[in-house]
Tab-separated table of C-alpha atoms in Angstrom:
chain	number	residue	atom	x	y	z
A	88	MET	CA	-50.760	90.714	143.117
A	89	PRO	CA	-51.154	89.219	139.642
A	90	GLU	CA	-49.679	91.282	136.833
A	91	MET	CA	-52.173	93.107	134.709
A	92	PRO	CA	-52.341	91.414	131.309
A	93	GLU	CA	-50.620	93.524	128.718
A	94	ILE	CA	-53.709	93.536	126.617
A	95	SER	CA	-56.963	91.820	127.438
A	96	GLN	CA	-58.245	91.283	123.927
A	97	LEU	CA	-56.462	89.990	120.895
A	98	PRO	CA	-53.857	92.629	120.121
A	99	ASP	CA	-54.887	94.874	117.287
A	100	VAL	CA	-52.286	94.777	114.518
A	101	ALA	CA	-52.279	98.565	114.289
A	102	ILE	CA	-51.404	98.889	117.990
A	103	THR	CA	-48.707	96.238	117.755
A	104	ASN	CA	-47.274	98.175	114.817
A	105	CYS	CA	-47.143	101.369	116.904
A	106	ALA	CA	-45.307	99.715	119.777
A	107	ALA	CA	-42.950	98.024	117.344
A	108	ALA	CA	-42.229	101.288	115.495
A	109	VAL	CA	-41.394	103.073	118.744
A	110	GLY	CA	-39.162	100.152	119.671
A	111	ALA	CA	-37.435	100.225	116.284
A	112	PHE	CA	-36.881	103.982	116.517
A	113	PHE	CA	-35.048	103.717	119.831
A	114	ALA	CA	-33.300	100.483	118.832
A	115	GLY	CA	-31.822	102.303	115.822
A	116	ALA	CA	-30.581	105.113	118.042
A	117	PHE	CA	-29.092	102.697	120.571
A	118	THR	CA	-27.335	100.791	117.788
A	119	GLU	CA	-25.456	103.982	116.979
A	120	LEU	CA	-24.650	104.528	120.653
A	121	ASP	CA	-23.438	100.966	120.926
A	122	GLY	CA	-20.950	101.608	118.125
A	123	TRP	CA	-19.602	104.579	120.083
A	124	ARG	CA	-19.538	102.529	123.290
A	125	GLN	CA	-17.413	99.833	121.640
A	126	ALA	CA	-15.044	102.372	120.127
A	127	LEU	CA	-14.544	104.032	123.516
A	128	SER	CA	-14.009	100.883	125.603
A	129	ASN	CA	-10.618	100.116	124.114
A	130	GLY	CA	-8.784	98.949	127.203
A	131	ASP	CA	-7.449	102.131	128.768
A	132	THR	CA	-8.633	102.774	132.312
A	133	GLU	CA	-7.363	106.342	132.219
A	134	VAL	CA	-7.228	108.811	129.360
A	135	ARG	CA	-5.903	112.308	128.653
A	136	PRO	CA	-8.687	114.907	128.191
A	137	ALA	CA	-7.580	116.037	124.717
A	138	GLU	CA	-7.256	112.468	123.492
A	139	LEU	CA	-10.732	111.532	124.739
A	140	ASP	CA	-12.276	114.682	123.248
A	141	ALA	CA	-10.756	113.957	119.843
A	142	ARG	CA	-12.035	110.391	119.888
A	143	VAL	CA	-15.560	111.365	120.965
A	144	GLU	CA	-15.736	114.213	118.470
A	145	ALA	CA	-14.704	111.923	115.615
A	146	LEU	CA	-17.540	109.568	116.591
A	147	VAL	CA	-20.401	112.018	117.143
A	148	ARG	CA	-19.671	114.848	114.707
A	149	PRO	CA	-20.656	112.915	111.549
A	150	ALA	CA	-23.951	111.887	113.177
A	151	LEU	CA	-24.751	115.462	114.251
A	152	ASN	CA	-23.804	117.027	110.917
A	153	ASP	CA	-25.977	114.585	108.970
A	154	ALA	CA	-28.391	116.268	106.530
A	155	SER	CA	-31.317	115.012	108.615
A	156	PRO	CA	-29.744	114.198	111.978
A	157	LEU	CA	-31.456	111.815	114.358
A	158	PHE	CA	-29.685	113.446	117.317
A	159	VAL	CA	-29.752	117.079	118.463
A	160	GLY	CA	-26.771	116.507	120.742
A	161	ALA	CA	-24.426	113.646	121.571
A	162	GLY	CA	-21.251	112.761	123.413
A	163	PHE	CA	-19.639	111.080	126.361
A	164	ILE	CA	-19.767	111.920	130.059
A	165	ALA	CA	-16.784	110.499	131.913
A	166	ALA	CA	-16.951	108.816	135.300
A	167	PRO	CA	-14.733	110.419	137.972
A	168	GLY	CA	-11.179	109.095	137.677
A	169	TYR	CA	-11.333	108.126	134.009
A	170	VAL	CA	-10.068	111.397	132.591
A	171	ARG	CA	-6.678	112.209	134.050
A	172	GLY	CA	-6.898	115.101	136.498
A	173	ARG	CA	-10.643	115.633	136.083
A	174	ASP	CA	-13.516	114.742	138.392
A	175	ILE	CA	-15.992	115.951	135.818
A	176	HIS	CA	-15.513	115.745	132.097
A	177	PHE	CA	-18.237	116.325	129.521
A	178	ALA	CA	-17.298	115.672	125.906
A	179	TRP	CA	-20.636	116.796	124.434
A	180	TRP	CA	-21.464	118.274	121.047
A	181	LEU	CA	-24.634	119.993	119.862
A	182	GLY	CA	-25.986	119.662	116.360
A	183	PRO	CA	-26.326	122.693	114.064
A	184	GLN	CA	-28.643	125.231	115.716
A	185	ALA	CA	-30.941	127.691	114.001
A	186	GLY	CA	-31.661	130.539	116.397
A	187	ASN	CA	-31.112	128.654	119.640
A	188	SER	CA	-32.338	131.086	122.300
A	189	LEU	CA	-29.491	130.287	124.686
A	190	LEU	CA	-26.533	129.464	122.495
A	191	GLY	CA	-27.094	131.322	119.248
A	192	SER	CA	-26.916	129.875	115.751
A	193	SER	CA	-24.333	127.622	114.210
A	194	SER	CA	-24.198	125.774	110.913
A	195	THR	CA	-22.113	122.905	112.235
A	196	ALA	CA	-21.847	120.842	115.409
A	197	THR	CA	-20.366	122.775	118.327
A	198	ARG	CA	-18.846	121.693	121.622
A	199	LEU	CA	-20.907	122.402	124.721
A	200	ASP	CA	-18.871	124.842	126.788
A	201	LEU	CA	-19.183	124.115	130.482
A	202	ALA	CA	-16.671	126.742	131.489
A	203	THR	CA	-19.066	129.266	132.950
A	204	ARG	CA	-19.790	128.970	136.627
A	205	ALA	CA	-23.478	128.240	136.277
A	206	TYR	CA	-22.860	125.088	134.281
A	207	THR	CA	-20.202	124.078	136.757
A	208	ASP	CA	-22.819	124.307	139.516
A	209	TYR	CA	-25.175	122.201	137.462
A	210	VAL	CA	-22.759	119.433	136.563
A	211	ARG	CA	-21.261	119.184	140.041
A	212	ASP	CA	-23.983	116.692	140.968
A	213	PHE	CA	-24.242	114.987	137.594
A	214	ARG	CA	-23.809	111.583	139.236
A	215	THR	CA	-27.263	111.938	140.801
A	216	LEU	CA	-28.964	112.838	137.528
A	217	GLU	CA	-31.204	110.201	135.987
A	218	TRP	CA	-29.373	109.932	132.655
A	219	TYR	CA	-26.126	109.100	134.477
A	220	GLN	CA	-27.281	107.418	137.677
A	221	VAL	CA	-29.632	104.836	136.096
A	222	PRO	CA	-27.190	103.336	133.544
A	223	GLN	CA	-24.534	103.312	136.238
A	224	SER	CA	-26.618	101.413	138.787
A	225	THR	CA	-28.400	99.069	136.352
A	226	ASN	CA	-25.613	98.662	133.769
A	227	GLN	CA	-28.403	99.016	131.182
A	228	THR	CA	-29.276	101.566	128.540
A	229	HIS	CA	-31.731	104.202	129.693
A	230	VAL	CA	-34.151	106.710	128.191
A	231	THR	CA	-34.724	109.868	130.261
A	232	GLY	CA	-37.684	112.073	129.429
A	233	PRO	CA	-39.432	113.566	127.673
A	234	TYR	CA	-38.332	116.821	129.317
A	235	VAL	CA	-37.521	120.386	128.283
A	236	ASP	CA	-33.770	120.648	127.930
A	237	HIS	CA	-33.006	124.060	129.403
A	238	LEU	CA	-29.264	123.415	129.253
A	239	CYS	CA	-28.573	123.136	125.538
A	240	THR	CA	-31.378	123.136	123.041
A	241	CYS	CA	-34.498	124.450	124.836
A	242	GLU	CA	-36.376	121.641	123.055
A	243	TYR	CA	-38.636	118.858	124.296
A	244	ILE	CA	-36.325	115.866	124.137
A	245	PHE	CA	-35.325	112.410	125.339
A	246	THR	CA	-31.806	111.670	126.534
A	247	LEU	CA	-30.561	108.191	125.645
A	248	THR	CA	-27.618	106.898	127.666
A	249	MET	CA	-25.583	103.710	127.687
A	250	PRO	CA	-22.863	102.673	130.165
A	251	VAL	CA	-19.291	102.235	128.913
A	252	ARG	CA	-17.207	99.562	130.624
A	253	ILE	CA	-14.164	97.548	129.611
A	254	GLY	CA	-15.211	94.270	131.224
A	255	THR	CA	-18.215	93.100	133.175
A	256	ASP	CA	-16.855	93.653	136.688
A	257	THR	CA	-14.915	96.835	136.086
A	258	PRO	CA	-15.985	100.308	137.135
A	259	MET	CA	-17.962	102.302	134.572
A	260	LEU	CA	-15.782	104.625	132.444
A	261	GLY	CA	-18.731	106.873	131.748
A	262	VAL	CA	-21.852	106.990	129.609
A	263	VAL	CA	-22.283	107.601	125.915
A	264	GLY	CA	-25.423	109.565	125.254
A	265	ALA	CA	-27.531	111.317	122.673
A	266	ASP	CA	-30.514	113.675	122.737
A	267	VAL	CA	-33.460	112.999	120.442
A	268	SER	CA	-36.309	115.461	119.970
A	269	VAL	CA	-39.889	114.378	120.594
A	270	ARG	CA	-40.682	116.015	117.269
A	271	ARG	CA	-38.382	113.577	115.484
A	272	LEU	CA	-40.005	110.516	117.086
A	273	GLU	CA	-43.447	111.925	116.272
A	274	SER	CA	-42.570	112.400	112.616
A	275	MET	CA	-41.506	108.765	112.399
A	276	VAL	CA	-44.394	107.047	114.184
A	277	LEU	CA	-47.471	109.323	114.210
A	278	PRO	CA	-48.843	107.970	110.901
A	279	LEU	CA	-48.983	104.511	112.479
A	280	PHE	CA	-50.800	105.842	115.555
A	281	LEU	CA	-53.330	107.552	113.269
A	282	ALA	CA	-53.894	104.293	111.380
A	283	ALA	CA	-55.456	102.589	114.441
A	284	ASP	CA	-59.227	102.453	114.845
A	285	GLN	CA	-59.125	103.634	118.462
A	286	PRO	CA	-57.377	106.708	119.842
A	287	LEU	CA	-53.913	105.867	121.164
A	288	ALA	CA	-51.302	107.571	123.313
A	289	LEU	CA	-47.648	106.811	123.851
A	290	VAL	CA	-46.668	107.436	127.483
A	291	ASN	CA	-43.433	107.085	129.459
A	292	ALA	CA	-42.835	105.369	132.814
A	293	VAL	CA	-44.686	108.070	134.799
A	294	ASP	CA	-47.546	108.039	132.249
A	295	ARG	CA	-46.525	111.337	130.683
A	296	VAL	CA	-47.898	111.689	127.160
A	297	VAL	CA	-45.379	111.722	124.301
A	298	ILE	CA	-47.678	111.204	121.307
A	299	SER	CA	-51.468	111.140	121.261
A	300	THR	CA	-54.279	110.730	118.787
A	301	GLU	CA	-56.836	111.615	121.479
A	302	PRO	CA	-57.153	115.428	121.500
A	303	THR	CA	-58.227	115.556	125.163
A	304	VAL	CA	-54.958	113.849	126.100
A	305	GLN	CA	-52.137	116.180	125.157
A	306	VAL	CA	-48.390	115.884	124.882
A	307	GLY	CA	-46.670	116.714	128.163
A	308	GLN	CA	-49.594	115.985	130.473
A	309	LEU	CA	-50.017	112.977	132.746
A	310	THR	CA	-52.664	110.322	132.173
A	311	ALA	CA	-54.614	108.147	134.605
A	312	HIS	CA	-55.057	105.168	132.391
A	313	SER	CA	-56.486	101.883	133.585
A	314	GLY	CA	-57.511	100.350	130.267
A	315	ASN	CA	-55.741	98.331	127.627
A	316	PHE	CA	-52.201	99.015	126.594
A	317	MET	CA	-49.239	97.495	124.860
A	318	ALA	CA	-45.744	97.823	126.283
A	319	CYS	CA	-42.841	98.815	124.038
A	320	SER	CA	-40.477	95.946	124.651
A	321	GLY	CA	-37.304	96.906	126.550
A	322	LEU	CA	-38.322	100.562	126.813
A	323	PRO	CA	-40.033	102.609	129.540
A	324	PHE	CA	-42.936	103.340	127.168
A	325	ARG	CA	-46.433	101.971	126.614
A	326	VAL	CA	-49.065	102.534	123.955
A	327	LEU	CA	-52.389	103.227	125.684
A	328	VAL	CA	-55.653	102.306	123.956
A	329	SER	CA	-58.414	104.911	124.336
A	330	PRO	CA	-56.394	106.872	126.921
A	331	ASP	CA	-58.112	108.764	129.753
A	332	SER	CA	-57.192	112.268	130.651
A	333	LEU	CA	-56.739	112.923	134.374
A	334	PRO	CA	-60.007	114.395	135.717
A	335	ARG	CA	-58.431	117.763	136.474
A	336	PHE	CA	-57.545	118.521	132.869
B	213	MET	CA	-31.337	116.711	132.406
B	214	GLU	CA	-33.105	116.908	135.744
B	215	ALA	CA	-31.279	119.182	138.077
B	216	TYR	CA	-30.210	120.672	140.902
B	217	ASN	CA	-29.037	124.130	140.119
B	218	ARG	CA	-30.268	124.720	136.631
B	219	PRO	CA	-28.008	127.200	134.897
B	220	GLY	CA	-30.491	128.763	132.486
B	221	ALA	CA	-31.570	131.628	134.699
B	222	ARG	CA	-28.090	133.013	134.797
B	223	GLU	CA	-27.120	131.861	131.340
B	224	ALA	CA	-30.024	133.939	130.079
B	225	ILE	CA	-27.803	136.938	130.584
B	226	PHE	CA	-26.055	135.839	127.431
B	227	ALA	CA	-29.148	134.920	125.415
B	228	GLN	CA	-29.692	136.238	121.887
B	229	LEU	CA	-30.441	139.897	121.270
B	230	VAL	CA	-32.921	141.605	118.974
B	231	ASP	CA	-31.694	143.688	116.053
B	232	ALA	CA	-31.604	147.361	117.014
B	233	GLY	CA	-28.668	149.021	118.820
B	234	ARG	CA	-26.779	145.850	119.493
B	235	THR	CA	-23.725	147.317	121.188
B	236	GLU	CA	-26.024	149.160	123.583
B	237	GLN	CA	-27.901	145.949	124.243
B	238	VAL	CA	-24.712	144.025	124.971
B	239	THR	CA	-23.700	146.793	127.341
B	240	ALA	CA	-27.122	146.999	128.997
B	241	ARG	CA	-27.509	143.246	129.463
B	242	LEU	CA	-24.103	142.836	131.069
B	243	THR	CA	-24.295	146.071	133.062
B	244	ASP	CA	-27.613	145.035	134.615
B	245	ALA	CA	-26.280	141.591	135.445
B	246	ILE	CA	-23.187	143.060	137.095
B	247	ILE	CA	-24.617	146.025	138.979
B	248	LEU	CA	-27.638	144.069	140.141
B	249	GLY	CA	-25.409	141.238	141.315
B	250	VAL	CA	-26.375	138.331	139.033
B	251	LEU	CA	-22.794	138.132	137.809
B	252	ALA	CA	-20.494	138.021	140.817
B	253	PRO	CA	-17.170	139.824	141.350
B	254	ASP	CA	-14.218	137.901	139.899
B	255	GLU	CA	-16.496	135.803	137.733
B	256	ARG	CA	-15.122	135.139	134.250
B	257	LEU	CA	-17.413	136.036	131.375
B	258	PRO	CA	-17.631	133.655	128.410
B	259	SER	CA	-14.991	134.300	125.730
B	260	GLU	CA	-15.572	137.097	123.205
B	261	SER	CA	-16.299	134.638	120.405
B	262	ASP	CA	-18.662	132.660	122.640
B	263	LEU	CA	-20.458	135.854	123.660
B	264	ALA	CA	-20.772	136.857	119.998
B	265	ARG	CA	-22.293	133.514	119.109
B	266	ARG	CA	-24.663	133.493	122.064
B	267	PHE	CA	-25.820	137.087	121.689
B	268	GLY	CA	-26.067	136.498	117.954
B	269	VAL	CA	-23.923	139.541	117.144
B	270	ALA	CA	-20.601	140.234	115.411
B	271	LEU	CA	-17.363	139.875	117.347
B	272	ILE	CA	-16.692	143.591	116.937
B	273	THR	CA	-20.018	144.366	118.646
B	274	VAL	CA	-19.023	142.296	121.669
B	275	ARG	CA	-15.620	144.005	121.771
B	276	GLU	CA	-17.257	147.440	121.677
B	277	GLY	CA	-19.639	146.443	124.445
B	278	LEU	CA	-16.861	145.065	126.637
B	279	SER	CA	-14.840	148.210	126.075
B	280	VAL	CA	-17.745	150.310	127.381
B	281	LEU	CA	-17.922	148.054	130.451
B	282	ARG	CA	-14.170	148.369	131.001
B	283	ASP	CA	-14.394	152.145	130.836
B	284	ALA	CA	-17.214	152.025	133.368
B	285	GLY	CA	-15.014	149.947	135.690
B	286	LEU	CA	-17.377	146.971	135.596
B	287	VAL	CA	-15.066	144.428	133.961
B	288	GLU	CA	-11.357	144.045	133.539
B	289	THR	CA	-9.460	142.086	130.926
B	290	ARG	CA	-6.721	139.763	132.104
B	291	ARG	CA	-4.148	138.487	129.634
B	292	GLY	CA	-2.479	135.136	129.317
B	293	ARG	CA	-3.389	131.654	130.480
B	294	GLY	CA	-6.722	131.633	132.309
B	295	GLY	CA	-7.308	135.170	131.065
B	296	GLY	CA	-10.456	136.774	129.710
B	297	SER	CA	-12.966	139.363	130.881
B	298	PHE	CA	-13.674	139.315	134.605
B	299	VAL	CA	-16.313	141.084	136.671
B	300	MET	CA	-14.569	143.758	138.777
B	301	LYS	CA	-14.814	143.787	142.532
B	302	ALA	CA	-16.712	146.891	143.567
B	303	ASP	CA	-15.541	148.747	146.686
B	304	ALA	CA	-19.137	149.602	147.446
B	305	PRO	CA	-22.115	147.889	145.842
B	306	HIS	CA	-22.813	149.569	142.540
B	307	SER	CA	-25.298	151.871	144.242
B	308	THR	CA	-24.802	154.862	142.003
B	309	LEU	CA	-25.224	152.765	138.894
B	310	VAL	CA	-28.328	151.041	140.253
B	311	GLN	CA	-29.684	154.460	141.106
B	312	ALA	CA	-29.024	155.729	137.586
B	313	ARG	CA	-30.571	152.619	136.058
B	314	LEU	CA	-33.760	152.904	138.122
B	315	HIS	CA	-33.986	156.641	137.487
B	316	GLY	CA	-33.670	155.999	133.764
B	317	LEU	CA	-36.624	153.633	133.660
B	318	ALA	CA	-40.155	155.000	133.667
B	319	GLN	CA	-42.510	153.787	136.383
B	320	VAL	CA	-44.993	152.804	133.703
B	321	ASP	CA	-42.413	150.520	132.083
B	322	LEU	CA	-41.400	148.918	135.390
B	323	SER	CA	-45.052	148.193	136.159
B	324	ASP	CA	-45.622	146.837	132.682
B	325	MET	CA	-42.588	144.553	132.869
B	326	ALA	CA	-43.826	143.239	136.214
B	327	VAL	CA	-47.246	142.461	134.731
B	328	TYR	CA	-45.714	140.494	131.883
B	329	PHE	CA	-43.207	138.712	134.097
B	330	ALA	CA	-45.967	137.783	136.556
B	331	THR	CA	-48.133	136.434	133.753
B	332	VAL	CA	-45.406	134.098	132.546
B	333	VAL	CA	-44.395	132.958	136.045
B	334	GLU	CA	-48.055	132.360	137.002
B	335	GLY	CA	-48.481	130.231	133.897
B	336	CYS	CA	-45.352	128.243	134.702
B	337	ALA	CA	-46.490	127.637	138.293
B	338	GLN	CA	-49.992	126.611	137.271
B	339	ARG	CA	-48.814	124.238	134.545
B	340	ALA	CA	-46.129	122.812	136.805
B	341	ALA	CA	-48.787	121.960	139.392
B	342	LEU	CA	-50.954	120.329	136.726
B	343	ARG	CA	-48.160	118.355	135.157
B	344	ALA	CA	-45.615	117.445	137.826
B	345	SER	CA	-45.203	113.740	138.569
B	346	GLU	CA	-44.277	112.552	142.041
B	347	PRO	CA	-40.564	112.227	141.175
B	348	ASP	CA	-40.743	115.763	139.763
B	349	SER	CA	-42.120	117.033	143.086
B	350	ASP	CA	-39.409	115.166	144.971
B	351	ARG	CA	-36.727	116.783	142.836
B	352	LEU	CA	-38.284	120.234	143.240
B	353	ASP	CA	-38.309	119.804	147.038
B	354	LEU	CA	-34.721	118.580	146.985
B	355	TRP	CA	-33.683	121.532	144.848
B	356	LEU	CA	-35.435	123.999	147.143
B	357	ARG	CA	-33.927	122.463	150.281
B	358	GLY	CA	-30.450	122.743	148.766
B	359	ALA	CA	-30.850	126.294	147.456
B	360	ASP	CA	-29.367	129.191	149.408
B	361	PHE	CA	-31.856	132.000	149.950
B	362	ALA	CA	-30.104	133.371	153.039
B	363	SER	CA	-27.343	135.308	151.286
B	364	VAL	CA	-28.074	138.114	148.811
B	365	ALA	CA	-26.058	136.461	146.016
B	366	GLY	CA	-27.619	133.066	146.666
B	367	ALA	CA	-31.162	134.462	146.712
B	368	ARG	CA	-30.592	136.323	143.432
B	369	THR	CA	-29.374	133.215	141.664
B	370	ASN	CA	-31.863	130.820	143.191
B	371	ALA	CA	-34.963	133.001	142.877
B	372	GLY	CA	-34.469	132.928	139.126
B	373	GLY	CA	-33.484	129.272	139.328
B	374	PHE	CA	-36.794	128.406	140.970
B	375	TYR	CA	-38.775	130.089	138.185
B	376	LEU	CA	-36.804	128.016	135.701
B	377	GLU	CA	-37.579	124.842	137.686
B	378	LEU	CA	-41.280	125.658	137.399
B	379	ALA	CA	-40.994	126.407	133.687
B	380	VAL	CA	-39.263	123.086	133.083
B	381	LEU	CA	-41.997	121.253	135.019
B	382	SER	CA	-44.619	122.879	132.784
B	383	GLN	CA	-43.215	120.627	130.001
B	384	SER	CA	-43.478	123.589	127.622
B	385	ALA	CA	-40.334	124.397	125.643
B	386	ARG	CA	-41.830	127.745	124.641
B	387	LEU	CA	-42.516	128.727	128.250
B	388	VAL	CA	-38.939	127.803	129.168
B	389	ARG	CA	-37.533	129.891	126.306
B	390	GLU	CA	-39.777	132.846	127.104
B	391	LEU	CA	-38.946	132.704	130.804
B	392	ILE	CA	-35.228	132.640	130.010
B	393	ARG	CA	-35.636	135.625	127.686
B	394	LEU	CA	-37.689	137.542	130.247
B	395	GLN	CA	-35.230	136.831	133.037
B	396	ALA	CA	-32.451	138.182	130.855
B	397	GLU	CA	-34.398	141.362	130.234
B	398	PHE	CA	-36.001	141.954	133.589
B	399	GLY	CA	-34.730	139.382	136.111
B	400	PRO	CA	-31.844	141.343	137.607
B	401	LEU	CA	-34.057	144.416	138.185
B	402	LEU	CA	-37.009	142.498	139.544
B	403	LEU	CA	-34.747	140.696	141.996
B	404	LEU	CA	-33.283	143.915	143.400
B	405	GLY	CA	-35.450	143.254	146.464
B	406	MET	CA	-33.203	140.303	147.286
B	407	THR	CA	-30.889	142.811	148.984
B	408	ASP	CA	-33.529	142.961	151.709
B	409	ALA	CA	-33.461	140.108	154.255
B	410	ARG	CA	-37.198	140.229	154.938
B	411	THR	CA	-38.007	140.004	151.219
B	412	ARG	CA	-35.631	137.045	150.886
B	413	ARG	CA	-37.410	135.231	153.719
B	414	SER	CA	-40.834	135.920	152.280
B	415	LEU	CA	-39.708	134.746	148.842
B	416	LEU	CA	-38.398	131.477	150.270
B	417	GLU	CA	-41.677	130.904	152.141
B	418	SER	CA	-43.577	131.603	148.976
B	419	ASN	CA	-41.401	129.160	147.014
B	420	HIS	CA	-42.106	126.444	149.597
B	421	ALA	CA	-45.822	127.177	149.299
B	422	ILE	CA	-45.588	126.857	145.502
B	423	ALA	CA	-43.642	123.592	145.802
B	424	ASP	CA	-46.316	122.227	148.175
B	425	ALA	CA	-49.037	123.229	145.717
B	426	VAL	CA	-47.107	121.521	142.911
B	427	ARG	CA	-46.918	118.341	144.994
B	428	THR	CA	-50.657	118.324	145.645
B	429	ASN	CA	-51.364	119.286	142.019
B	430	ASP	CA	-53.227	122.349	143.317
B	431	ASP	CA	-52.796	124.527	140.249
B	432	ALA	CA	-54.955	127.376	141.534
B	433	ALA	CA	-52.869	127.707	144.701
B	434	ALA	CA	-49.573	127.484	142.787
B	435	ARG	CA	-50.752	130.272	140.532
B	436	GLN	CA	-51.946	132.410	143.427
B	437	PHE	CA	-48.650	132.145	145.328
B	438	ALA	CA	-46.732	133.025	142.149
B	439	THR	CA	-48.922	136.098	141.645
B	440	GLU	CA	-48.303	137.276	145.198
B	441	GLN	CA	-44.582	136.599	145.001
B	442	VAL	CA	-44.050	138.677	141.875
B	443	ARG	CA	-46.319	141.408	143.300
B	444	ILE	CA	-44.068	141.665	146.384
B	445	LEU	CA	-40.942	141.921	144.198
B	446	ALA	CA	-42.560	144.517	141.929
B	447	GLU	CA	-43.718	146.608	144.888
B	448	TRP	CA	-40.216	146.545	146.338
B	449	LEU	CA	-38.810	147.730	143.021
B	450	LEU	CA	-41.381	150.506	142.628
B	451	ASN	CA	-40.730	151.636	146.206
B	452	ALA	CA	-37.001	151.803	145.448
B	453	LYS	CA	-37.761	153.858	142.339
B	454	ALA	CA	-39.964	156.220	144.367
B	455	ARG	CA	-37.245	156.656	147.009
B	456	ILE	CA	-34.752	157.611	144.314
B	457	GLU	CA	-37.118	160.072	142.676
B	458	ARG	CA	-37.662	161.724	146.076
B	459	GLY	CA	-33.895	162.174	146.307
B	460	GLY	CA	-33.147	159.239	148.610
B	461	ALA	CA	-31.185	156.011	148.123
B	462	TRP	CA	-32.754	152.961	146.485
B	463	ASP	CA	-31.748	150.669	149.337
B	464	ALA	CA	-32.577	153.037	152.184
């Protein structure tokens, strides 16, 4: 079957700008992750837990404590065997929280505590979770979401992950990752979406709406779009032109 | 993070408290979770400082609360490496305490809590059915197939876990937060019926029906099954209350 053309008319500059801005937003975030990835792939194939934690914390804490942080959480999830004596090791920090309904308030970045049994149950199968499994199997960066993060922030977020390896044919040491709120992306790109002549919507790979300037097509819902769109290069996102709501909404 | 075994339902036990009578609230939240079986015997509670942060109270308030629980024989404090506060093994289920708790709550408040809880769960189920993608439905089915509803402890944990799954599928952060808060306040009581094997079976059937409705994006059906499910749990609870008030046992 021939591929649907990305856009059937001459691309509108405003729409191109939207797709480019979304691309630039995530590219900026992944640049930061790539710095962490390089710092963590320093040649050791095994590491002591305390040593790894100190290294990850030194990398992510400045980013999380920034006056206007891009990330609401960040860290490193180790592959089994990398951290000595541990099958599962999360070195994950949360940014300052104001009245987090699960974890309380804090004025500085705090370590995610996985000690309680419920979290242990959750992370037992972390290898099957999208944010870990996809970068592992594709050896590519991945954006999971948007989804409501019930584990840490209770916010509507994306999780960005990137595989960490020493060489090309070696096993993955783990993934570096960061959570970004949908709100943050919106604040950066919505003005560009509003500048277009037609209503637009940003959707993810399952056509879930992330940003919309068409009030009948709301954030969080699915679309059934068959019209024009522009893909965000290298990302599982598209900008839909005059998006259609699914009939049932 | 798509799951398998979302922790929020149980973690809600430790969610932030409102202002008034904070020591009493710490005590009540943990007592309910222990006597109604959401926290299991031998389970380690989060550290005192972690509890203080999560409840949003002072350390001294947590210490006072834990001391009340120790005096009541619900937790014990172990010293040294791997120490902390642990849920005590009860010789018998905490029947007397459950009885006292149910006696202390007015029927009108139990009914009212059930109405509010049902309203939130119905909303979660309906929105989940409207908004779930096919991979979402696959994950929900996988979760449900892997969840234990046969044992009392498993059913207690997973009944709340299923509500959280639905809330997450609604894509609404506010619904997730409100469900977590409500489960902390009312979940352990509402799920008292999980001690009854027939109620556990009917709940599991109902959850499968909701998952099927989510897959077919049948929001009306998802809502309807959620309504009926919470009604069954509320009726069980009100029956237990009535048995106690007539001088019987709640689990007779």
